[in-house]
Short mmCIF file of C-alpha atoms in Angstrom, two decimals:
data_model
loop_
_atom_site.label_atom_id
_atom_site.label_comp_id
_atom_site.label_asym_id
_atom_site.label_seq_id
_atom_site.Cartn_x
_atom_site.Cartn_y
_atom_site.Cartn_z
CA MET A 1 13.68 -4.88 -0.20
CA ARG A 2 12.89 -1.28 0.76
CA VAL A 3 9.32 -0.23 0.02
CA ALA A 4 7.47 3.10 0.24
CA LEU A 5 3.68 3.51 0.16
CA THR A 6 1.44 6.55 -0.24
CA GLY A 7 -2.17 6.44 0.95
CA ALA A 8 -1.37 4.03 3.77
CA THR A 9 -4.20 5.22 6.04
CA GLY A 10 -7.00 4.75 3.48
CA PHE A 11 -9.53 1.95 2.99
CA LEU A 12 -7.24 0.04 0.63
CA GLY A 13 -3.97 1.45 1.98
CA THR A 14 -4.31 -0.09 5.44
CA ARG A 15 -4.76 -3.51 3.85
CA LEU A 16 -1.75 -2.94 1.62
CA VAL A 17 0.29 -2.14 4.73
CA ARG A 18 -0.71 -5.51 6.18
CA GLU A 19 0.14 -7.40 2.98
CA LEU A 20 3.45 -5.60 2.46
CA LEU A 21 4.52 -6.18 6.06
CA SER A 22 3.84 -9.90 5.57
CA ARG A 23 6.62 -9.88 2.97
CA HIS A 24 8.98 -7.16 4.20
CA GLY A 25 10.49 -6.39 7.58
CA ALA A 26 9.62 -2.70 7.38
CA ILE A 27 8.05 -0.18 5.02
CA THR A 28 8.10 3.59 4.64
CA VAL A 29 4.72 5.32 4.66
CA LEU A 30 4.55 8.66 2.86
CA THR A 31 1.80 10.54 4.62
CA ARG A 32 0.22 13.97 4.47
CA ALA A 33 1.98 16.52 6.63
CA GLY A 34 0.04 17.78 9.63
CA GLY A 35 -2.48 14.94 9.77
CA ALA A 36 -3.34 12.60 12.63
CA ASP A 37 -0.68 10.10 13.69
CA PRO A 38 -0.60 7.62 10.78
CA VAL A 39 0.87 4.78 12.83
CA ASP A 40 -1.96 5.05 15.34
CA ARG A 41 -4.58 5.17 12.57
CA ILE A 42 -3.12 2.14 10.83
CA ALA A 43 -2.78 0.25 14.12
CA ARG A 44 -6.43 0.83 15.02
CA ALA A 45 -7.57 -0.20 11.54
CA LEU A 46 -5.53 -3.42 11.58
CA HIS A 47 -6.83 -4.26 15.04
CA ALA A 48 -10.41 -3.67 13.86
CA VAL A 49 -10.03 -6.14 10.99
CA GLY A 50 -8.53 -8.79 13.25
CA THR A 51 -4.87 -8.56 12.21
CA PRO A 52 -3.12 -6.43 14.85
CA GLU A 53 0.60 -5.85 14.44
CA PRO A 54 2.22 -5.45 17.89
CA ARG A 55 5.51 -4.15 16.45
CA LEU A 56 3.92 -1.75 14.00
CA ALA A 57 5.67 1.36 15.34
CA GLU A 58 9.04 -0.35 14.84
CA ARG A 59 8.23 -1.54 11.33
CA LEU A 60 6.83 1.68 9.87
CA ARG A 61 8.99 4.64 8.98
CA VAL A 62 6.88 7.78 8.54
CA VAL A 63 7.86 10.53 6.11
CA GLU A 64 5.54 13.53 5.92
CA ILE A 65 5.04 14.82 2.38
CA GLU A 66 2.91 17.21 0.35
CA LEU A 67 1.74 15.15 -2.60
CA SER A 68 0.90 17.98 -4.98
CA ARG A 69 4.22 19.84 -4.52
CA ALA A 70 7.45 19.31 -6.40
CA ASP A 71 9.85 16.98 -4.57
CA LEU A 72 6.84 16.10 -2.42
CA GLY A 73 7.47 19.24 -0.39
CA LEU A 74 10.78 17.86 0.90
CA SER A 75 14.16 19.54 0.89
CA ALA A 76 16.47 18.51 -1.94
CA ALA A 77 18.62 16.51 0.46
CA ALA A 78 15.67 14.74 2.09
CA PHE A 79 14.14 13.94 -1.30
CA ARG A 80 17.41 12.44 -2.54
CA GLU A 81 17.92 10.41 0.63
CA LEU A 82 14.40 9.02 0.41
CA ALA A 83 14.68 8.19 -3.30
CA ASP A 84 18.05 6.49 -3.01
CA GLY A 85 16.81 4.09 -0.35
CA LEU A 86 13.87 2.55 -2.24
CA ASP A 87 13.45 -0.66 -4.23
CA ALA A 88 9.70 -0.24 -4.80
CA VAL A 89 7.29 2.69 -4.70
CA TRP A 90 3.57 2.02 -4.22
CA HIS A 91 1.29 4.95 -5.05
CA CYS A 92 -2.13 4.46 -3.49
CA ALA A 93 -3.02 8.00 -2.37
CA GLY A 94 -5.70 9.86 -4.29
CA ASP A 95 -8.79 12.03 -4.23
CA ILE A 96 -11.80 9.74 -4.80
CA ASP A 97 -14.55 12.36 -4.47
CA LEU A 98 -16.91 11.72 -7.41
CA GLU A 99 -18.35 15.23 -7.05
CA ALA A 100 -15.04 17.09 -7.14
CA SER A 101 -14.05 19.40 -9.98
CA LEU A 102 -11.48 18.30 -12.54
CA SER A 103 -9.00 20.93 -11.35
CA ARG A 104 -9.23 19.66 -7.78
CA VAL A 105 -8.78 15.96 -8.53
CA ARG A 106 -6.02 16.69 -11.03
CA ALA A 107 -4.00 18.41 -8.31
CA VAL A 108 -3.86 15.17 -6.32
CA ASN A 109 -4.43 12.36 -8.80
CA VAL A 110 -2.40 13.68 -11.72
CA GLU A 111 0.16 16.07 -10.25
CA GLY A 112 0.54 13.83 -7.22
CA THR A 113 1.29 10.89 -9.50
CA ARG A 114 3.77 13.01 -11.44
CA ASN A 115 5.60 13.87 -8.21
CA VAL A 116 5.71 10.29 -6.94
CA LEU A 117 7.00 9.17 -10.35
CA ALA A 118 9.75 11.76 -9.96
CA LEU A 119 10.67 10.14 -6.66
CA ALA A 120 10.93 6.74 -8.34
CA ALA A 121 12.99 8.21 -11.20
CA ALA A 122 15.44 9.91 -8.85
CA GLY A 123 16.41 6.80 -6.92
CA ARG A 124 19.74 5.18 -7.68
CA ARG A 125 18.23 1.72 -7.04
CA ASP A 126 15.75 1.99 -9.96
CA PRO A 127 12.69 1.06 -7.88
CA LEU A 128 9.65 -0.67 -9.31
CA PHE A 129 6.66 1.68 -9.55
CA CYS A 130 3.29 0.22 -8.50
CA HIS A 131 0.37 2.49 -9.35
CA ILE A 132 -3.12 2.00 -7.91
CA SER A 133 -5.51 3.13 -10.62
CA THR A 134 -9.14 2.07 -11.10
CA ALA A 135 -11.09 -0.12 -13.50
CA PHE A 136 -13.17 2.99 -14.14
CA VAL A 137 -10.53 4.54 -16.38
CA ALA A 138 -12.76 2.82 -18.97
CA GLY A 139 -14.89 5.94 -18.55
CA GLY A 140 -18.19 6.33 -20.36
CA ARG A 141 -18.09 2.96 -22.10
CA ARG A 142 -21.14 1.22 -20.61
CA THR A 143 -21.23 -2.03 -22.59
CA GLY A 144 -18.83 -4.55 -24.09
CA VAL A 145 -15.55 -5.93 -22.78
CA VAL A 146 -12.77 -3.74 -21.39
CA TYR A 147 -9.33 -5.31 -21.73
CA GLU A 148 -6.38 -4.73 -19.42
CA ASP A 149 -4.28 -3.15 -22.17
CA ASP A 150 -7.09 -0.73 -23.11
CA LEU A 151 -6.47 2.93 -22.26
CA ASP A 152 -8.90 4.89 -24.40
CA GLY A 153 -10.32 8.28 -23.47
CA SER A 154 -12.54 8.59 -26.55
CA TRP A 155 -15.59 7.32 -24.65
CA GLY A 156 -15.50 10.28 -22.32
CA PHE A 157 -15.89 9.93 -18.58
CA GLU A 158 -18.71 9.66 -16.07
CA ASN A 159 -16.98 12.11 -13.72
CA ALA A 160 -13.78 14.08 -13.19
CA TYR A 161 -12.33 11.39 -10.93
CA GLU A 162 -12.29 8.87 -13.78
CA GLN A 163 -10.65 11.35 -16.13
CA SER A 164 -7.94 12.20 -13.61
CA LYS A 165 -7.09 8.54 -13.10
CA TYR A 166 -6.94 8.04 -16.88
CA GLU A 167 -4.54 10.97 -17.17
CA ALA A 168 -2.44 9.55 -14.34
CA GLU A 169 -2.11 6.23 -16.18
CA LEU A 170 -0.88 8.10 -19.24
CA LEU A 171 1.84 9.62 -17.06
CA VAL A 172 2.90 6.17 -15.84
CA HIS A 173 3.23 4.92 -19.42
CA SER A 174 5.24 7.97 -20.46
CA TRP A 175 7.51 7.59 -17.43
CA ALA A 176 8.17 3.90 -18.07
CA THR A 177 9.02 4.60 -21.70
CA ALA A 178 11.23 7.61 -20.99
CA HIS A 179 13.19 5.90 -18.21
CA ARG A 180 13.10 2.37 -19.67
CA ARG A 181 11.79 1.16 -16.34
CA PRO A 182 9.13 -1.31 -15.20
CA ALA A 183 5.80 -0.25 -13.75
CA VAL A 184 2.69 -2.06 -12.57
CA VAL A 185 -0.78 -0.53 -12.96
CA LEU A 186 -3.41 -2.12 -10.73
CA ARG A 187 -7.04 -1.37 -11.59
CA PRO A 188 -9.45 -2.42 -8.85
CA SER A 189 -13.19 -2.30 -9.35
CA ILE A 190 -15.45 -1.05 -6.52
CA LEU A 191 -13.85 -2.01 -3.21
CA VAL A 192 -16.20 -3.31 -0.52
CA ASP A 193 -16.14 -5.08 2.83
CA ASP A 194 -18.63 -7.13 4.81
CA ARG A 195 -17.39 -5.92 8.19
CA ALA A 196 -19.74 -3.62 10.06
CA PRO A 197 -18.42 -0.05 9.80
CA ARG A 198 -16.49 1.24 12.79
CA PRO A 199 -15.00 4.68 13.52
CA GLU A 200 -11.45 3.36 13.27
CA LEU A 201 -12.03 1.89 9.80
CA PRO A 202 -11.93 4.08 6.69
CA ALA A 203 -15.24 4.07 4.81
CA HIS A 204 -15.70 2.24 1.53
CA PRO A 205 -17.52 3.75 -1.48
CA LEU A 206 -20.93 2.16 -0.90
CA GLN A 207 -20.98 3.48 2.66
CA ALA A 208 -20.78 6.98 1.18
CA VAL A 209 -23.91 6.17 -0.83
CA THR A 210 -25.87 5.11 2.25
CA ARG A 211 -24.75 8.23 4.10
CA ALA A 212 -25.97 10.37 1.23
CA ILE A 213 -29.36 8.68 1.34
CA GLU A 214 -29.45 9.07 5.12
CA ALA A 215 -28.91 12.81 4.79
CA ILE A 216 -31.86 13.04 2.39
CA LEU A 217 -34.15 10.92 4.56
CA LYS A 218 -33.42 13.12 7.55
CA GLN A 219 -35.24 15.86 5.64
CA ALA A 220 -38.30 13.69 5.05
CA THR A 221 -41.62 14.86 6.47
CA PRO A 222 -44.04 12.39 8.12
CA LEU A 223 -46.03 12.37 4.87
CA ASP A 224 -42.87 11.60 2.88
CA LYS A 225 -42.23 8.61 5.13
CA VAL A 226 -45.77 7.32 4.63
CA LEU A 227 -45.32 7.54 0.86
CA LEU A 228 -41.96 5.81 1.04
CA ALA A 229 -43.45 2.95 3.01
CA SER A 230 -46.30 2.53 0.55
CA THR A 231 -46.25 0.70 -2.76
CA LYS A 232 -46.95 3.99 -4.55
CA GLY A 233 -43.94 5.90 -3.41
CA PRO A 234 -40.63 4.41 -4.55
CA ILE A 235 -37.68 6.69 -5.22
CA ARG A 236 -37.01 6.54 -8.95
CA LEU A 237 -33.38 6.36 -9.99
CA PRO A 238 -32.02 6.46 -13.54
CA GLY A 239 -30.52 3.13 -14.49
CA ALA A 240 -30.96 -0.15 -16.33
CA PRO A 241 -32.60 -3.21 -14.71
CA SER A 242 -30.13 -5.40 -16.62
CA ALA A 243 -27.11 -3.47 -15.31
CA HIS A 244 -24.41 -5.04 -13.19
CA LEU A 245 -21.46 -3.82 -11.16
CA ASN A 246 -18.12 -5.39 -10.36
CA LEU A 247 -17.38 -5.31 -6.64
CA ILE A 248 -14.35 -6.85 -4.97
CA PRO A 249 -13.64 -7.42 -1.27
CA VAL A 250 -10.84 -5.09 -0.24
CA ASP A 251 -8.91 -7.92 1.43
CA ASP A 252 -8.97 -9.97 -1.78
CA ALA A 253 -7.83 -6.94 -3.76
CA ALA A 254 -4.90 -6.05 -1.50
CA ALA A 255 -3.60 -9.62 -1.38
CA ALA A 256 -3.82 -9.96 -5.16
CA MET A 257 -2.11 -6.62 -5.78
CA VAL A 258 0.95 -7.48 -3.72
CA GLU A 259 1.17 -10.91 -5.34
CA LEU A 260 0.87 -9.42 -8.84
CA ALA A 261 3.66 -6.96 -8.11
CA GLN A 262 6.02 -9.89 -7.51
CA ALA A 263 5.76 -11.06 -11.14
CA ARG A 264 9.13 -10.78 -12.86
CA ARG A 265 9.51 -7.92 -15.35
CA ASP A 266 12.34 -5.87 -16.89
CA ARG A 267 10.66 -2.81 -18.37
CA GLY A 268 7.36 -1.49 -19.65
CA VAL A 269 3.94 -1.34 -18.00
CA ASP A 270 1.97 -4.38 -16.88
CA THR A 271 -1.70 -3.59 -16.26
CA TYR A 272 -4.03 -5.78 -14.23
CA HIS A 273 -7.79 -5.68 -13.70
CA VAL A 274 -8.14 -6.45 -10.00
CA VAL A 275 -11.77 -7.50 -10.23
CA HIS A 276 -14.20 -10.17 -9.07
CA HIS A 277 -14.87 -13.16 -11.29
CA ARG A 278 -18.62 -12.51 -11.04
CA ASP A 279 -20.50 -9.22 -11.25
CA VAL A 280 -23.20 -8.16 -8.80
CA THR A 281 -26.57 -7.25 -10.24
CA VAL A 282 -27.96 -3.80 -9.62
CA ALA A 283 -30.97 -5.62 -8.17
CA ASP A 284 -28.74 -6.88 -5.33
CA VAL A 285 -27.63 -3.31 -4.63
CA GLN A 286 -31.27 -2.18 -4.68
CA HIS A 287 -32.24 -4.91 -2.22
CA ALA A 288 -29.46 -3.96 0.20
CA LEU A 289 -30.47 -0.29 0.11
CA ARG A 290 -34.12 -1.24 0.54
CA ASP A 291 -33.40 -3.39 3.57
CA LEU A 292 -31.25 -0.67 5.11
CA SER A 293 -33.64 2.21 4.60
CA ARG A 294 -37.05 0.54 4.38
CA THR A 295 -37.33 2.58 1.21
CA ARG A 296 -38.21 1.22 -2.20
CA PHE A 297 -36.07 2.17 -5.17
CA THR A 298 -36.95 1.56 -8.79
CA LEU A 299 -34.89 2.09 -11.93
CA VAL A 300 -36.17 4.21 -14.80
CA GLN A 301 -34.56 5.04 -18.13
CA GLU A 302 -34.17 8.76 -17.47
CA VAL A 303 -34.32 11.22 -14.59
CA PRO A 304 -38.05 11.85 -13.95
CA VAL A 305 -39.31 15.15 -15.34
CA ARG A 306 -41.80 15.48 -12.50
CA MET A 307 -40.06 14.48 -9.28
CA THR A 308 -41.45 13.77 -5.85
CA VAL A 309 -40.26 15.99 -3.03
CA LEU A 310 -37.65 13.47 -1.90
CA GLU A 311 -36.43 12.84 -5.44
CA ALA A 312 -35.97 16.58 -5.92
CA LYS A 313 -34.06 16.80 -2.65
CA LEU A 314 -31.89 13.90 -3.72
CA HIS A 315 -30.88 15.58 -6.96
CA GLU A 316 -30.52 19.03 -5.41
CA HIS A 317 -28.58 18.27 -2.27
CA MET A 318 -26.59 15.15 -3.11
CA PRO A 319 -24.83 15.74 -6.44
CA SER A 320 -22.08 13.34 -5.38
CA LEU A 321 -24.70 10.58 -5.43
CA THR A 322 -26.77 11.65 -8.43
CA SER A 323 -23.96 12.72 -10.76
CA GLY A 324 -21.18 10.58 -9.31
CA PHE A 325 -22.62 7.16 -8.50
CA LEU A 326 -25.93 6.83 -10.33
CA PRO A 327 -24.42 6.60 -13.85
CA TYR A 328 -22.94 3.26 -12.82
CA LEU A 329 -26.45 1.84 -12.43
CA ALA A 330 -26.60 1.76 -16.23
CA HIS A 331 -23.31 -0.09 -16.75
CA ARG A 332 -23.30 -3.51 -18.41
CA ARG A 333 -19.65 -3.73 -19.39
CA ARG A 334 -17.33 -6.53 -18.33
CA TYR A 335 -13.67 -6.41 -17.35
CA ASP A 336 -11.35 -8.98 -18.88
CA ASP A 337 -8.67 -10.11 -16.41
CA THR A 338 -6.54 -12.44 -18.54
CA HIS A 339 -3.27 -10.96 -17.25
CA VAL A 340 -4.34 -11.51 -13.64
CA ARG A 341 -5.39 -15.10 -14.30
CA ARG A 342 -2.08 -15.78 -16.01
CA VAL A 343 -0.19 -14.78 -12.84
CA LEU A 344 -2.57 -15.89 -10.08
CA GLY A 345 -4.38 -18.75 -11.79
CA THR A 346 -7.73 -17.16 -10.93
CA SER A 347 -9.42 -13.78 -10.70
CA ALA A 348 -8.36 -11.45 -7.90
CA GLY A 349 -11.77 -11.65 -6.25
CA THR A 350 -13.45 -14.97 -5.49
CA THR A 351 -15.26 -14.32 -2.18
CA PRO A 352 -19.01 -14.59 -2.90
CA ILE A 353 -20.81 -11.23 -2.89
CA GLY A 354 -24.56 -10.75 -2.83
CA ALA A 355 -27.18 -8.64 -1.12
CA GLY A 356 -26.39 -10.24 2.24
CA TYR A 357 -22.68 -9.45 1.97
CA LEU A 358 -23.44 -5.84 1.07
CA LEU A 359 -25.90 -5.50 3.92
CA SER A 360 -23.34 -6.76 6.44
CA GLY A 361 -20.89 -4.08 5.40
CA LEU A 362 -23.44 -1.26 5.42
CA ARG A 363 -25.88 -2.02 8.22
CA ASP A 364 -24.25 0.07 10.96
CA SER A 365 -22.95 2.82 8.69
CA SER A 366 -26.13 4.81 9.06
CA ARG A 367 -29.41 4.93 10.94
CA LEU A 368 -31.54 4.64 7.83
CA ALA A 369 -34.09 2.24 9.24
CA GLU A 370 -34.61 4.39 12.33
CA ILE A 371 -34.92 7.56 10.24
CA THR A 372 -37.69 6.10 8.08
CA ARG A 373 -39.76 4.86 11.01
#
C-alpha cells in the first residue's frame, strides 16, 4: 500500500510517520519546499521519543510541495505521477496559530485541504483520504455533548483556527459526495506529552501557553514578583471553576488514528473523536502552571475591569494566550466517541493524565520558576 503524508515533521506528524512505517515498508512525505531536511528532523524526533528508525532515509520518499498552490506547486507531470502512485493520502499539515487571522489560516487549512483533496481525486488508484481535523470544530458550544457526526457552525467559533478547520471538513464531505469516495475525518482533542521538551521535538499546544506566560514574567518588576508570591496577588483569568478539558497523549492519538483508518469502508465520510475517556479539570491545569511558575492563578467570570500590571501585560502582549487559549477555560462540553469505541473497543486515549503528567511535559519548556525568583 502506497501512502503519502503531509505535516510529517510536526508534533503529531512525526508520530504518524512511526505508526505508518510500522504497517508499510515506505511512505511518501509531502513537505514544504525550502525547509530544513525533513528526514533529519523526523529522525531526530523519533530518536528523542525512544523509537529510532535506522533505515529511515531508505523508507521515506520526500516530495517538496507548496500546500496553498494549485497542484501543490508541482508540474502537471509530477502531480500526475504522484497522484497515480497512491493508495492513501493522509493530510496532517496545518496552521495551528490561535492568534492568526482568518485569511491566513484559510490559506493553509482550507485551500491546502482543497489542494490535497485534488491530489487524492486525480489518482487512478482511488486512494483513501484521511483528514486530521480537530475536536474543536465544535466551535463556541461550551456545554452539552458533541457527537462525531455533528458538524454545525451555528455556535460560532472561539478563534479563526476553529472556523478554518470546520470549513476544511465541509470540503472533505463535498469531495467524498462528488467523487463517491471514502474519507476518514479524525478529530483529536488537545494533544499532549509527558516527555520533557527537547529542541529536536516539536512543541505541543500547552508548551506554547507556558512560553507565553514566561514572556510576560520576564517583564515583571521585583515588586510584581513579590505580589505574585503573596496570597494577595494571583493572576486572574476568565474561566469557570467547573470547566474541564479533554487532553490526549499524542502517542495514543497517533496509534488510534492509524488503526481507525484500517476500518473497512466503501464510500462516504467516517468521523472519529480521537479523545481521552476522561477529561482533565481546569484545576489540574492551574496546578501545573502554578508549580511551573510559582505564580497563583485564579478563575473569574469575566476579564477584570481593573487589572494589575501583569494582567494588563498579559492581555496586551499575548493575544494568542488571552484570545486563543483562555476561552477553553470555560468549556464544560463532552465529546462522544461511540464510533471510535465501536472500532477499537475503547476510547483512543486511556493513559492517565493529571497535574503530574502535565508538569512532566512542561517542566523544561521554560524557565518560569527561575524567572519568578
